[in-house]
mmCIF file of C-alpha atoms in Angstrom:
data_model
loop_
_atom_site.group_PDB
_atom_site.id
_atom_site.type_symbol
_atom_site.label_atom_id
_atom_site.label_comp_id
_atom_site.label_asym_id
_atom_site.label_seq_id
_atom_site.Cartn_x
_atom_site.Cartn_y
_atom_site.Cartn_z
ATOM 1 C CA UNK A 1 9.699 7.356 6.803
ATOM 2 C CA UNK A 2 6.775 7.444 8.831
ATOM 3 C CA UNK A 3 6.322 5.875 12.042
ATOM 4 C CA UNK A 4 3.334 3.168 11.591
ATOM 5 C CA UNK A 5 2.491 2.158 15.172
ATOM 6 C CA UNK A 6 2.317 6.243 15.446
ATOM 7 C CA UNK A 7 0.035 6.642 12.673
ATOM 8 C CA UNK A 8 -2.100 4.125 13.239
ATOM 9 C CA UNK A 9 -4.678 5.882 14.769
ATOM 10 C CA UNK A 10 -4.988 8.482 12.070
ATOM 11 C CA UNK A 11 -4.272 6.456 9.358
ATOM 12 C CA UNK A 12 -7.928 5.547 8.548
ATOM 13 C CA UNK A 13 -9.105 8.840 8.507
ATOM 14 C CA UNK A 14 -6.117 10.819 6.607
ATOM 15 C CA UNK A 15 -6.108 8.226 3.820
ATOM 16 C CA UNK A 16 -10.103 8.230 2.499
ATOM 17 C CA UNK A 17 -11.661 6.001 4.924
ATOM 18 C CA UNK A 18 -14.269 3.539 4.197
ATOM 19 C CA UNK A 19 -14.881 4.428 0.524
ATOM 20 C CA UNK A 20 -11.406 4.344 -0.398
ATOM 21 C CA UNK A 21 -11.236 0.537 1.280
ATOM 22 C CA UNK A 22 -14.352 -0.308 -0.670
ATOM 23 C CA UNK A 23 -12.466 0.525 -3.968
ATOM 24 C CA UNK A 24 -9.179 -1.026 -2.838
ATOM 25 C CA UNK A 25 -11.332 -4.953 -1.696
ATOM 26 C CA UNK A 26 -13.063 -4.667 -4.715
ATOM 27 C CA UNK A 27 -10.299 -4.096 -7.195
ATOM 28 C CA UNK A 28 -8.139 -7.251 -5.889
ATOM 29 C CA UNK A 29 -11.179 -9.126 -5.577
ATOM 30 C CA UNK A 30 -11.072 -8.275 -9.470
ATOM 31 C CA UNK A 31 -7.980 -10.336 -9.555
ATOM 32 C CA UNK A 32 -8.561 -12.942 -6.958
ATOM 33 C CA UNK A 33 -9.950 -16.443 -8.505
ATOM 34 C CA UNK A 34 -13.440 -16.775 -7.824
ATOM 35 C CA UNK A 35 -12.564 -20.368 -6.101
ATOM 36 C CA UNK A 36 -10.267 -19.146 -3.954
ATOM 37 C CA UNK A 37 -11.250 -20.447 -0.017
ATOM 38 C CA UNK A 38 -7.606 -19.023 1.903
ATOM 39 C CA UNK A 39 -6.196 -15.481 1.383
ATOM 40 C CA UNK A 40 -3.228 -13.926 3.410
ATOM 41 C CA UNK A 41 -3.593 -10.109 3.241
ATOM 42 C CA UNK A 42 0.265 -8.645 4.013
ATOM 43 C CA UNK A 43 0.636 -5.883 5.741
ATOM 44 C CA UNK A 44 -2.762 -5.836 6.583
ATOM 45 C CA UNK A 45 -2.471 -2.596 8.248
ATOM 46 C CA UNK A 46 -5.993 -1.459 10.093
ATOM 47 C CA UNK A 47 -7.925 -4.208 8.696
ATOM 48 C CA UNK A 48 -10.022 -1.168 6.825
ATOM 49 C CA UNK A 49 -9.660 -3.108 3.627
ATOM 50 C CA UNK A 50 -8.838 -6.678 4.719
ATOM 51 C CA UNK A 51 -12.513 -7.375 6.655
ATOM 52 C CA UNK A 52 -14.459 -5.809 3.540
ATOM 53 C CA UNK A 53 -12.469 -9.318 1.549
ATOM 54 C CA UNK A 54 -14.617 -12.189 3.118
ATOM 55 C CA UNK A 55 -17.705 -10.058 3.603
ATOM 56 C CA UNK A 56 -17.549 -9.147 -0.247
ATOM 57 C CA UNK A 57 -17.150 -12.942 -0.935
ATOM 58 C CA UNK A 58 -18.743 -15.705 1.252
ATOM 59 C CA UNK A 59 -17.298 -18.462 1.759
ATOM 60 C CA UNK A 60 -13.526 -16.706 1.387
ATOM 61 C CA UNK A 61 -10.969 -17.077 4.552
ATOM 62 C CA UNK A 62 -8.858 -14.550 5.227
ATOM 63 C CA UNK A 63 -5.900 -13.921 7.883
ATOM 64 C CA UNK A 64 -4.513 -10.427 7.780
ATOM 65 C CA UNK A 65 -0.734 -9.993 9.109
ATOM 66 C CA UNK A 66 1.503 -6.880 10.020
ATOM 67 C CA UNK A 67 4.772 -5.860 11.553
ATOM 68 C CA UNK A 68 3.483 -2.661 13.670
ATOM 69 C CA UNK A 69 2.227 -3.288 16.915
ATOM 70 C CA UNK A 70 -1.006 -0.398 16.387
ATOM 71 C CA UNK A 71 -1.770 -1.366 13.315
ATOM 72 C CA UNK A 72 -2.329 -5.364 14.305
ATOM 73 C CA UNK A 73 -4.094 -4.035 17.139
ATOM 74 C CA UNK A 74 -6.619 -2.569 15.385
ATOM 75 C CA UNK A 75 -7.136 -5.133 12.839
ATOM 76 C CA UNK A 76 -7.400 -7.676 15.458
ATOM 77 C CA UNK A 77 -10.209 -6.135 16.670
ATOM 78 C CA UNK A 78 -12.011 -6.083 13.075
ATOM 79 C CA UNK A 79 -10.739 -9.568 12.259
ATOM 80 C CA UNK A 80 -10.645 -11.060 15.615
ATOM 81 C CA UNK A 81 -8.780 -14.324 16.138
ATOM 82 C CA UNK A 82 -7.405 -13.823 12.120
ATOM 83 C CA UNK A 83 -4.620 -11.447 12.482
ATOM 84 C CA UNK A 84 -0.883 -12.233 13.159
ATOM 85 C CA UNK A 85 2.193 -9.662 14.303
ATOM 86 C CA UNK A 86 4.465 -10.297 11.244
ATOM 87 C CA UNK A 87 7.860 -9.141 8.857
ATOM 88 C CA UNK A 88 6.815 -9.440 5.339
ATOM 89 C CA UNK A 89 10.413 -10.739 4.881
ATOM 90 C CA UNK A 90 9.660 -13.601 7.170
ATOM 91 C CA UNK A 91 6.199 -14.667 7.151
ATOM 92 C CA UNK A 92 5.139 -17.374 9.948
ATOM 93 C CA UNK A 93 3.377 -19.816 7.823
ATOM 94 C CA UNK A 94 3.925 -23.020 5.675
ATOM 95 C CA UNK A 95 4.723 -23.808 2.358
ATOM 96 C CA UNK A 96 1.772 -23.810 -0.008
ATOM 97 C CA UNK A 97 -0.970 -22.067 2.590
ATOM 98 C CA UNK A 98 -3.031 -19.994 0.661
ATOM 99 C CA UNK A 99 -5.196 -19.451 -2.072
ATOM 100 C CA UNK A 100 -4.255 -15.739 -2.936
ATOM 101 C CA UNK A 101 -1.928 -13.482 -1.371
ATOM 102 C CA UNK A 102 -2.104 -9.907 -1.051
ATOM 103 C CA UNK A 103 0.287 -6.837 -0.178
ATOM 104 C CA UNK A 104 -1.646 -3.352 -1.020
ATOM 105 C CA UNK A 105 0.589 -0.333 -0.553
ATOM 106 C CA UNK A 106 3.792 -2.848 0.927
ATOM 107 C CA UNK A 107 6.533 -3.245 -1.522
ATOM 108 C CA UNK A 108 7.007 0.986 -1.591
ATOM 109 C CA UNK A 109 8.015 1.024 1.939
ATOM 110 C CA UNK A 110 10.896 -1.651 1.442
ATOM 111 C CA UNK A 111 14.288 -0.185 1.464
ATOM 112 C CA UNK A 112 15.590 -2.361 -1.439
ATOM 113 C CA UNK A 113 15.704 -4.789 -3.988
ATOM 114 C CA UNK A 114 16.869 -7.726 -1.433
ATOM 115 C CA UNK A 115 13.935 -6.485 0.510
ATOM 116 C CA UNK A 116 10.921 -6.546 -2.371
ATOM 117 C CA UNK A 117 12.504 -10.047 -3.376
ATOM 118 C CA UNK A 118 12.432 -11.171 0.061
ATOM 119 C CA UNK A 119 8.646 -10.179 0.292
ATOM 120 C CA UNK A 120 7.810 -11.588 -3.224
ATOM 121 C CA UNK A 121 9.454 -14.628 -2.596
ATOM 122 C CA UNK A 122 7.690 -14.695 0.620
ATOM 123 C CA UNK A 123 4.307 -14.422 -0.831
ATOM 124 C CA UNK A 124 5.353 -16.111 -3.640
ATOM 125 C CA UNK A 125 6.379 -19.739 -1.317
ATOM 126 C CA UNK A 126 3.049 -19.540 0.943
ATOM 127 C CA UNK A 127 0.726 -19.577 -2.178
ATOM 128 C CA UNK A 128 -0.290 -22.645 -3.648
ATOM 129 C CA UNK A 129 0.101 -24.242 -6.819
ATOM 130 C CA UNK A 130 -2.622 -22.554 -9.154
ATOM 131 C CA UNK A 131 -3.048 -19.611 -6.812
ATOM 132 C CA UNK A 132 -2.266 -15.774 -7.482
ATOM 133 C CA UNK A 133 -0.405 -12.935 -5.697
ATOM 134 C CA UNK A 134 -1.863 -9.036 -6.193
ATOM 135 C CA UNK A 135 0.153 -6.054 -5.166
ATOM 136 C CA UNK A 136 0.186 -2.416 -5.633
ATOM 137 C CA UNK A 137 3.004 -1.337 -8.023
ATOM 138 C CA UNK A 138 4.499 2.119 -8.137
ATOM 139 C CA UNK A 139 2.683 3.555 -5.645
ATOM 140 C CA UNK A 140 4.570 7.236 -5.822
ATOM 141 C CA UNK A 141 3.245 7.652 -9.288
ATOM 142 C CA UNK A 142 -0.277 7.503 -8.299
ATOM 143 C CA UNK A 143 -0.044 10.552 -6.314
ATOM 144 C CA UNK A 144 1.350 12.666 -9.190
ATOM 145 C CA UNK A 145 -1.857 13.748 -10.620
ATOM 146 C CA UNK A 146 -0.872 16.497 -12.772
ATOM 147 C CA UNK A 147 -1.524 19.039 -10.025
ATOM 148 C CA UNK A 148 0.255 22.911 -8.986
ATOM 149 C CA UNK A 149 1.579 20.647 -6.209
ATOM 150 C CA UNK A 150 2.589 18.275 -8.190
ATOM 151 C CA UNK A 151 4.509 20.776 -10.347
ATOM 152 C CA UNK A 152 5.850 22.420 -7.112
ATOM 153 C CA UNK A 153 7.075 18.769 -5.513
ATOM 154 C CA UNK A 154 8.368 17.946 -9.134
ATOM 155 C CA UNK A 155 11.914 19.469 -7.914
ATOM 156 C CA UNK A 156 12.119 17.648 -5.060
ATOM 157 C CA UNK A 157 15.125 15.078 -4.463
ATOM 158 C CA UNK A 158 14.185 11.958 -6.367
ATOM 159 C CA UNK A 159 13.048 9.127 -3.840
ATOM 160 C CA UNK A 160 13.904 5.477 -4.439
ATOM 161 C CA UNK A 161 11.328 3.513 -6.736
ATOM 162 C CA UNK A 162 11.390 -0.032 -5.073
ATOM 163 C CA UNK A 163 7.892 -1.122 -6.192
ATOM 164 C CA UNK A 164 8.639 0.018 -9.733
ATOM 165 C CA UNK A 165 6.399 -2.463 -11.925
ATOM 166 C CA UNK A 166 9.073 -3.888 -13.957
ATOM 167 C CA UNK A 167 11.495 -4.561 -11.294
ATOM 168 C CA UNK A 168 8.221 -6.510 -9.320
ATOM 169 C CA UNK A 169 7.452 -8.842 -12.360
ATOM 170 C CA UNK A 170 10.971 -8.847 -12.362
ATOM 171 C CA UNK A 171 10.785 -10.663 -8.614
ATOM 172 C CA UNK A 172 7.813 -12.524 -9.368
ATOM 173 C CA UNK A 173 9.508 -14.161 -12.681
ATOM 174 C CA UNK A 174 12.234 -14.966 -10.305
ATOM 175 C CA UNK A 175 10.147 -17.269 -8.036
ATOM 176 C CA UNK A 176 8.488 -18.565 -10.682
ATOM 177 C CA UNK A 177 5.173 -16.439 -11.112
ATOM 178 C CA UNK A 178 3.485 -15.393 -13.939
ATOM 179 C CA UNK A 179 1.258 -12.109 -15.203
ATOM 180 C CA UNK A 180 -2.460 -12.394 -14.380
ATOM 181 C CA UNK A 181 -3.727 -9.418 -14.441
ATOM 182 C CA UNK A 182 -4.119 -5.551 -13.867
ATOM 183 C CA UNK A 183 -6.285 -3.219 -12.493
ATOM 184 C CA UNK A 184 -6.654 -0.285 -10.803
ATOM 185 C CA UNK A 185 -8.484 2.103 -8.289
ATOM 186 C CA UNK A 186 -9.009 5.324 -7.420
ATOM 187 C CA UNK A 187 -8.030 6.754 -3.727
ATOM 188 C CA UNK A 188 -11.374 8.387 -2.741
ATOM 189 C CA UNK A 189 -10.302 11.250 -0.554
ATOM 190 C CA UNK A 190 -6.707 11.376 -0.810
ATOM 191 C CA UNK A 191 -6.639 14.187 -3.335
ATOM 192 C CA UNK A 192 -3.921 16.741 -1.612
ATOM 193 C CA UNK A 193 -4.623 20.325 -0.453
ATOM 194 C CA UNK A 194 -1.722 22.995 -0.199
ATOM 195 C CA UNK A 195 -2.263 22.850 3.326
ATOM 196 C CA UNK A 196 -2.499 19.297 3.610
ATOM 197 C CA UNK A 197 0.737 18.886 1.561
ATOM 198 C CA UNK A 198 2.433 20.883 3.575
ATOM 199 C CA UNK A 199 1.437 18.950 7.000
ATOM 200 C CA UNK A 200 2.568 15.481 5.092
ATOM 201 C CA UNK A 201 5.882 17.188 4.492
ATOM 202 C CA UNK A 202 5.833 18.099 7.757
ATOM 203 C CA UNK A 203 5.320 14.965 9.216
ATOM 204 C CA UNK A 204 7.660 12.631 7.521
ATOM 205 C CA UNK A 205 5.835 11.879 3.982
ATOM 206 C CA UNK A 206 7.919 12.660 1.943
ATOM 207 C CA UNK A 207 11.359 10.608 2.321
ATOM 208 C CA UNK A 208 14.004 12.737 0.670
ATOM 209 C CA UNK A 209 12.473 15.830 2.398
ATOM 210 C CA UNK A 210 13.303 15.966 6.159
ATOM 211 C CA UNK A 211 11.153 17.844 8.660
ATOM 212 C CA UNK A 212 12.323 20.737 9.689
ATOM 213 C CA UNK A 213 15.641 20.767 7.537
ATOM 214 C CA UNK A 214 15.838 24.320 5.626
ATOM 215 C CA UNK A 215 15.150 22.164 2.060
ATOM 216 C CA UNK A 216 11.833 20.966 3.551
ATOM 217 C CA UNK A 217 10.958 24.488 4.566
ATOM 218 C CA UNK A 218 11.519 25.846 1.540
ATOM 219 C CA UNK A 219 9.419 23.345 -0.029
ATOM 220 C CA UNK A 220 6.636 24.604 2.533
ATOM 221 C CA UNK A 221 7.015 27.927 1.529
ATOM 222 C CA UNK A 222 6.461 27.097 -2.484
ATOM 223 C CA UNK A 223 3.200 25.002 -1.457
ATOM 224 C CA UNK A 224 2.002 27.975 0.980
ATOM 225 C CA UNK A 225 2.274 29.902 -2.097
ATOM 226 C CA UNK A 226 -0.571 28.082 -4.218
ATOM 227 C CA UNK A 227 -3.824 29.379 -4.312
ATOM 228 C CA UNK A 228 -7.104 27.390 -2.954
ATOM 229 C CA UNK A 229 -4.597 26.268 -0.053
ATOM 230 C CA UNK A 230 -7.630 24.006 1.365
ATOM 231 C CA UNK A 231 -9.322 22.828 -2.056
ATOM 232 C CA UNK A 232 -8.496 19.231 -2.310
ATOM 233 C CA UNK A 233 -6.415 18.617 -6.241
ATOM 234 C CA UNK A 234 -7.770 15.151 -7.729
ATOM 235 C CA UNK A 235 -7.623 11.723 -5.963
ATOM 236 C CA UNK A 236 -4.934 9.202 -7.119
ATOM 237 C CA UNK A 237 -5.253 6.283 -8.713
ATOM 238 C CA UNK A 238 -3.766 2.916 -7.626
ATOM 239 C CA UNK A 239 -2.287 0.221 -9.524
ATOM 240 C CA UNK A 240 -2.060 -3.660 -9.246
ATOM 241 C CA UNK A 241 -0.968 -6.459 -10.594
ATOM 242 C CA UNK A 242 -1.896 -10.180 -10.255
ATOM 243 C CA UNK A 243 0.369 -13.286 -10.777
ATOM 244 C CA UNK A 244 0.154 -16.587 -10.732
ATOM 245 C CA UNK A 245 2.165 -19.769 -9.378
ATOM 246 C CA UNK A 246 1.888 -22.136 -11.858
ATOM 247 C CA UNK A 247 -0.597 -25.317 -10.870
ATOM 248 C CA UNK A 248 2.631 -27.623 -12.132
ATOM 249 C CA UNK A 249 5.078 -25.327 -9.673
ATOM 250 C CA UNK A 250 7.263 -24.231 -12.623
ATOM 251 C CA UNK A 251 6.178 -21.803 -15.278
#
């Protein structure tokens, strides 16, 4: 697992930037009610994607909140006075709060099921009546594009699915949300390289790999094989769904 206060500074840069937070705001914006005033972005992260929310839609409010100390940090300073240190599993607001509720590229880090229903019934008891939650579902799949990477990582250790889509409606069923909606967006400049694959390994990416154990080397050595080792492969492509707390309460 990777260290997030670590990565913060980086993160920006090794995940697409700008244009892939452009396609990420505007594809839950897709999926956020156009009379929504309040939105709570979870797990905020750098704020890269949260600040392009309000600007994309005047007259929308947004707070941004995250557990690593870096990350809030930096969104702080691109949201100032709108971003709280926070566990997903415990979020530090009322009942009812907010409009729409977000968590891009959350529920995949949980370590659970009693974690993703702790965060979805989180998100699910600070909405209000009438109001939706979007998240990212399956994230892991995006970044299986079909690629000689992909092939090469395809005999890899299976890792844990906890954001698998069923077992999130699943949650969201559970604390009485229904479907309202899907879309999905591309990751502009996330599209691995060889080499690059073999620095994520190296750095913790991949969670049933290890750095430095002898199966993560050998892993390096089947990606340093490839040809093109610096030609990007194609971008992944995001998914999310949208659902919706009944105005009554109860579905």
């Amino acid at each position: 697992m990777l260290d997030y206060d670590e990565e913060a500074e980086r993160y920006d840069t090794l995940r697409g930037g700008e244009p892939r937070a452009r396609a990420a705001a505007d594809a839950v914006l897709g999926l956020v009610p156009a009379g929504a005033r309040v939105l709570l972005d979870v797990a905020c992260g750098t704020g890269i994607v949260t600040r392009r929310l309000p600007a994309a839609r005047p007259g929308l409010r947004v707070t941004g909140a995250d557990l690593s100390a870096s990350m809030t940090r930096m969104a702080a300073a691109r949201l100032p006075g709108a971003v709280v240190r926070a566990d997903s599993r415990r979020l530090p607001f009322g009942d009812a709060r907010f409009d729409a509720v977000v968590s891009v590229w959350l529920l995949h880090l949980m370590s659970g099921p009693a974690d993703v229903t702790a965060v979805v019934g989180e998100c699910a008891r600070v909405l209000r009546p009438g109001g939706v939650y979007v998240t990212t579902v399956h994230k892991g799949a995006s970044h299986n594009v079909g690629s000689d990477i992909d092939a090469v990582l395809a005999a890899r250790p299976p890792s844990p699915v906890p954001d698998a889509p069923d077992a999130v409606g699943a949650c969201a069923a559970g604390h009485g949300l229904l479907p309202a909606g899907e879309a999905r967006f591309r990751g502009h400049g996330q599209g691995r390289s060889p080499r690059r694959a073999i620095a994520d390994l190296r750095r913790g990416w991949f969670v049933t790999l290890t750095p430095g154990e002898p199966l993560a080397e050998e892993f390096a050595t089947r990606l340093a094989d490839l040809p093109d080792q610096d030609r990007p492969r194609p971008d992944p492509e995001f998914a999310l769904r949208a659902y919706r707390k009944p105005a009554g309460g109860n579905p």
